[in-house]
Tab-separated table of C-alpha atoms in Angstrom:
chain	number	residue	atom	x	y	z
A	227	SER	CA	85.733	136.913	113.570
A	228	GLN	CA	85.725	140.292	111.860
A	229	GLN	CA	86.274	140.893	108.007
A	230	GLY	CA	86.131	144.369	107.937
A	231	GLU	CA	87.318	146.447	109.676
A	232	GLU	CA	86.324	150.701	109.384
A	233	ASP	CA	87.969	153.698	109.725
A	234	PRO	CA	87.186	156.224	111.373
A	235	GLN	CA	85.383	154.394	114.757
A	236	ALA	CA	83.487	158.111	115.442
A	237	LEU	CA	83.302	160.695	112.922
A	238	SER	CA	81.509	163.774	113.991
A	239	ILE	CA	81.352	167.086	110.883
A	240	GLN	CA	79.153	170.115	110.458
A	241	GLU	CA	75.498	169.745	108.335
A	242	GLY	CA	76.793	170.434	104.803
A	243	GLU	CA	80.104	169.287	104.938
A	244	ASN	CA	81.205	165.513	103.122
A	245	ALA	CA	81.440	162.573	105.077
A	246	THR	CA	84.292	160.016	104.222
A	247	MET	CA	84.616	156.496	105.488
A	248	ASN	CA	87.369	153.778	104.698
A	249	CYS	CA	87.077	149.957	105.190
A	250	SER	CA	89.646	147.254	104.621
A	251	TYR	CA	89.257	143.686	104.773
A	252	LYS	CA	92.029	140.889	104.616
A	253	THR	CA	90.474	137.776	102.277
A	254	SER	CA	88.931	137.721	98.821
A	255	ILE	CA	85.415	138.441	98.166
A	256	ASN	CA	82.798	138.498	95.803
A	257	ASN	CA	80.515	142.013	96.856
A	258	LEU	CA	81.028	144.782	99.100
A	259	GLN	CA	78.428	146.481	100.562
A	260	TRP	CA	77.573	149.012	102.968
A	261	TYR	CA	74.998	149.825	105.959
A	262	ARG	CA	73.415	151.972	108.073
A	263	GLN	CA	72.172	151.460	111.754
A	264	ASN	CA	70.377	153.755	113.712
A	265	SER	CA	67.610	153.398	116.677
A	266	GLY	CA	65.114	154.869	114.791
A	267	ARG	CA	64.822	152.346	111.355
A	268	GLY	CA	67.223	149.059	112.568
A	269	LEU	CA	70.117	148.219	109.839
A	270	VAL	CA	69.514	149.589	106.195
A	271	HIS	CA	71.021	148.625	103.305
A	272	LEU	CA	72.400	151.582	101.109
A	273	ILE	CA	74.636	149.995	98.237
A	274	LEU	CA	76.142	146.877	97.015
A	275	ILE	CA	79.457	146.782	94.598
A	276	ARG	CA	80.892	143.777	92.518
A	277	SER	CA	84.500	143.061	93.400
A	278	ASN	CA	84.607	143.826	88.964
A	279	GLU	CA	83.580	147.422	89.787
A	280	ARG	CA	85.269	150.369	90.965
A	281	GLU	CA	83.132	153.148	91.281
A	282	LYS	CA	79.508	153.005	92.227
A	283	HIS	CA	76.833	156.593	92.965
A	284	SER	CA	73.826	156.281	94.649
A	285	GLY	CA	71.886	159.754	95.025
A	286	ARG	CA	74.651	161.723	97.824
A	287	LEU	CA	76.530	158.096	98.499
A	288	ARG	CA	79.954	157.345	96.026
A	289	VAL	CA	81.587	154.272	97.182
A	290	THR	CA	85.169	152.900	95.773
A	291	LEU	CA	86.386	150.035	95.669
A	292	ASP	CA	89.944	149.012	95.173
A	293	THR	CA	90.473	145.131	95.320
A	294	SER	CA	94.033	144.992	94.913
A	295	LYS	CA	94.237	146.942	98.511
A	296	LYS	CA	91.287	145.492	99.965
A	297	SER	CA	89.643	148.496	100.847
A	298	SER	CA	86.450	150.711	99.654
A	299	SER	CA	85.020	153.937	100.857
A	300	LEU	CA	81.672	155.361	101.575
A	301	LEU	CA	81.777	159.382	100.584
A	302	ILE	CA	78.664	161.111	101.563
A	303	THR	CA	77.959	164.273	99.904
A	304	ALA	CA	76.826	167.228	101.683
A	305	SER	CA	75.525	166.072	104.821
A	306	ARG	CA	72.308	165.922	106.716
A	307	ALA	CA	71.344	165.646	110.936
A	308	ALA	CA	69.135	162.507	109.479
A	309	ASP	CA	72.040	161.125	107.939
A	310	THR	CA	73.595	160.623	111.606
A	311	ALA	CA	73.748	156.742	112.444
A	312	SER	CA	76.503	153.847	112.085
A	313	TYR	CA	77.814	153.042	109.022
A	314	PHE	CA	79.210	149.314	108.284
A	315	CYS	CA	81.153	147.918	105.473
A	316	ALA	CA	80.502	143.738	105.044
A	317	THR	CA	81.234	141.530	102.559
A	318	ASP	CA	80.723	138.023	101.341
A	319	PRO	CA	82.466	135.260	100.573
A	320	PRO	CA	84.018	134.654	96.307
A	321	LYS	CA	82.061	131.679	94.442
A	322	SER	CA	84.747	129.853	94.903
A	323	TRP	CA	85.037	129.483	98.345
A	324	SER	CA	81.660	129.117	98.895
A	325	GLY	CA	79.935	126.592	96.008
A	326	GLY	CA	77.824	130.078	94.994
A	327	GLY	CA	75.241	129.228	97.908
A	328	ALA	CA	76.434	130.680	100.959
A	329	ASP	CA	76.735	135.116	100.802
A	330	GLY	CA	76.690	135.460	104.367
A	331	LEU	CA	78.200	138.746	105.160
A	332	THR	CA	80.980	139.773	107.448
A	333	PHE	CA	80.430	142.569	109.209
A	334	GLY	CA	82.925	145.432	110.726
A	335	LYS	CA	82.368	147.105	113.867
A	336	GLY	CA	81.333	150.851	112.237
A	337	THR	CA	81.724	154.542	112.636
A	338	HIS	CA	80.255	156.167	113.775
A	339	LEU	CA	78.424	159.188	112.096
A	340	ILE	CA	77.495	162.396	114.062
A	341	ILE	CA	76.010	165.116	111.829
A	342	GLN	CA	75.512	168.561	114.297
A	343	PRO	CA	73.272	171.205	112.907
B	137	GLU	CA	55.963	146.217	100.145
B	138	ALA	CA	56.307	144.701	103.803
B	139	GLY	CA	59.451	144.336	105.119
B	140	VAL	CA	60.891	140.830	107.340
B	141	ALA	CA	58.973	141.023	110.655
B	142	GLN	CA	60.766	139.618	113.716
B	143	SER	CA	58.917	138.900	116.883
B	144	PRO	CA	59.587	139.106	120.237
B	145	ARG	CA	60.838	142.566	119.817
B	146	TYR	CA	62.423	142.492	123.193
B	147	LYS	CA	62.988	139.640	125.612
B	148	ILE	CA	64.555	138.518	129.236
B	149	ILE	CA	65.262	135.562	130.555
B	150	GLU	CA	67.679	133.872	133.316
B	151	LYS	CA	70.171	131.755	132.567
B	152	ARG	CA	69.978	128.296	131.977
B	153	GLN	CA	66.106	128.824	130.683
B	154	SER	CA	65.311	128.308	126.747
B	155	VAL	CA	64.134	131.552	124.108
B	156	ALA	CA	63.079	130.930	120.972
B	157	PHE	CA	62.656	133.638	118.535
B	158	TRP	CA	60.296	133.952	114.931
B	159	CYS	CA	61.280	135.925	111.601
B	160	ASN	CA	58.935	136.517	108.777
B	161	PRO	CA	61.099	137.146	105.743
B	162	ILE	CA	59.944	139.098	103.238
B	163	SER	CA	57.828	137.141	100.375
B	164	GLY	CA	59.209	135.797	97.711
B	165	HIS	CA	62.558	135.982	99.298
B	166	ALA	CA	64.316	132.320	99.083
B	167	THR	CA	67.371	132.864	101.460
B	168	LEU	CA	67.281	133.714	104.969
B	169	TYR	CA	69.892	134.822	107.562
B	170	TRP	CA	69.744	134.635	111.398
B	171	TYR	CA	72.761	137.209	112.302
B	172	GLN	CA	73.920	137.919	116.425
B	173	GLN	CA	74.867	141.682	117.347
B	174	ILE	CA	76.759	142.270	120.089
B	175	LEU	CA	76.658	146.049	121.523
B	176	GLY	CA	79.654	147.916	120.123
B	177	GLN	CA	79.672	145.549	117.459
B	178	GLY	CA	78.581	144.842	113.323
B	179	PRO	CA	76.461	141.170	112.690
B	180	LYS	CA	77.945	138.295	112.370
B	181	LEU	CA	75.776	135.700	110.921
B	182	LEU	CA	74.480	132.340	113.032
B	183	ILE	CA	73.076	130.378	109.972
B	184	GLN	CA	71.757	131.119	106.636
B	185	PHE	CA	69.192	129.575	104.376
B	186	GLN	CA	68.239	128.688	100.604
B	187	ASN	CA	64.720	128.521	101.268
B	188	ASN	CA	64.340	125.640	103.977
B	189	GLY	CA	67.464	123.869	103.262
B	190	VAL	CA	70.756	124.936	105.737
B	191	VAL	CA	73.541	126.960	103.498
B	192	ASP	CA	75.342	127.786	106.109
B	193	ASP	CA	75.747	127.208	109.651
B	194	SER	CA	79.439	126.971	110.533
B	195	GLN	CA	79.144	129.608	113.261
B	196	LEU	CA	75.826	128.531	115.193
B	197	PRO	CA	76.742	127.470	118.338
B	198	LYS	CA	75.258	124.206	118.494
B	199	ASP	CA	75.043	122.903	121.593
B	200	ARG	CA	72.354	125.285	122.239
B	201	PHE	CA	71.877	127.080	119.097
B	202	SER	CA	69.202	125.707	116.604
B	203	ALA	CA	67.132	126.876	113.715
B	204	GLU	CA	64.932	125.749	111.408
B	205	ARG	CA	62.835	127.256	108.493
B	206	LEU	CA	59.882	125.085	107.914
B	207	LYS	CA	58.593	125.058	104.157
B	208	GLY	CA	61.095	127.745	103.027
B	209	VAL	CA	58.812	130.575	104.648
B	210	ASP	CA	59.154	131.528	108.685
B	211	SER	CA	62.048	130.669	109.927
B	212	THR	CA	62.393	130.318	114.080
B	213	LEU	CA	65.629	130.765	116.283
B	214	LYS	CA	66.612	128.532	119.786
B	215	ILE	CA	68.751	129.211	122.248
B	216	GLN	CA	68.648	126.375	125.301
B	217	PRO	CA	70.126	126.751	127.702
B	218	ALA	CA	70.893	130.766	127.722
B	219	LYS	CA	74.581	131.863	128.787
B	220	LEU	CA	74.999	135.828	129.642
B	221	GLU	CA	77.350	135.904	126.640
B	222	ASP	CA	73.690	135.195	124.391
B	223	SER	CA	72.919	138.704	125.331
B	224	ALA	CA	72.439	140.632	122.401
B	225	VAL	CA	69.843	141.562	119.529
B	226	TYR	CA	69.040	139.065	117.049
B	227	LEU	CA	68.312	140.336	113.562
B	228	CYS	CA	66.745	138.376	110.723
B	229	ALA	CA	67.419	139.013	106.957
B	230	SER	CA	66.847	137.991	104.244
B	231	GLY	CA	67.205	138.250	100.395
B	232	PRO	CA	65.677	137.746	96.508
B	233	GLY	CA	69.132	135.194	96.062
B	234	THR	CA	72.485	135.220	96.729
B	235	GLY	CA	74.953	137.498	95.667
B	236	TYR	CA	72.057	140.185	96.936
B	237	GLU	CA	71.253	142.624	99.186
B	238	GLN	CA	70.069	141.749	102.576
B	239	TYR	CA	66.598	143.256	104.019
B	240	PHE	CA	67.296	143.317	108.061
B	241	GLY	CA	64.127	143.600	110.182
B	242	PRO	CA	64.032	145.065	113.275
B	243	GLY	CA	66.155	142.541	115.724
B	244	THR	CA	64.690	141.197	118.795
B	245	ARG	CA	67.134	142.516	121.715
B	246	LEU	CA	67.560	139.638	124.249
B	247	THR	CA	68.881	140.125	127.829
B	248	VAL	CA	70.253	137.237	129.959
B	249	THR	CA	70.575	137.806	133.253
């Protein structure tokens, strides 16, 4: 079953604008990760934020995590045409559930982002 | 550094036939995962290996799917017999250990007719 739900399902913005995508999940997590998928490069890891972190930056990306609300957001600043892709949030189970071994990811359905030139 | 390799990239089979996919993870990565991605959805975990042992196969349809990771390196995923609903992209991923990011291969697109 899907753990994460991305919102919106689709987003179209002009090049240079900022894009914000949200993710909500249902159960406790160890980490939350964001991935990008396009036809040219497959599924690519963007950023990992641990459950005890609240915010993380990587280049033009900013991720926040609110474990009390079970939600995360991904902000892409100064968007470029090359950012056009589907973006997925993915969670892994807390170590107390898995005995520390199982960390297969549960993905949402994704947000399809289109950057208009 | 070479990425995760998968083959074949595309496969078309008829229902009730069998098919096998191969994955070569990034060198030194202990964990290996197989995911199924149906069109329009996010990937769904099928099985996780740690070295050559199975860590989680709770979502693997074991009546028709099997996977192995011999010598803790390459892995194969087999479907026998295939059903129409198995049409999907099968993604292999590897990671340096649990709790880290995963690196995905290009996937194998399976079409069952």
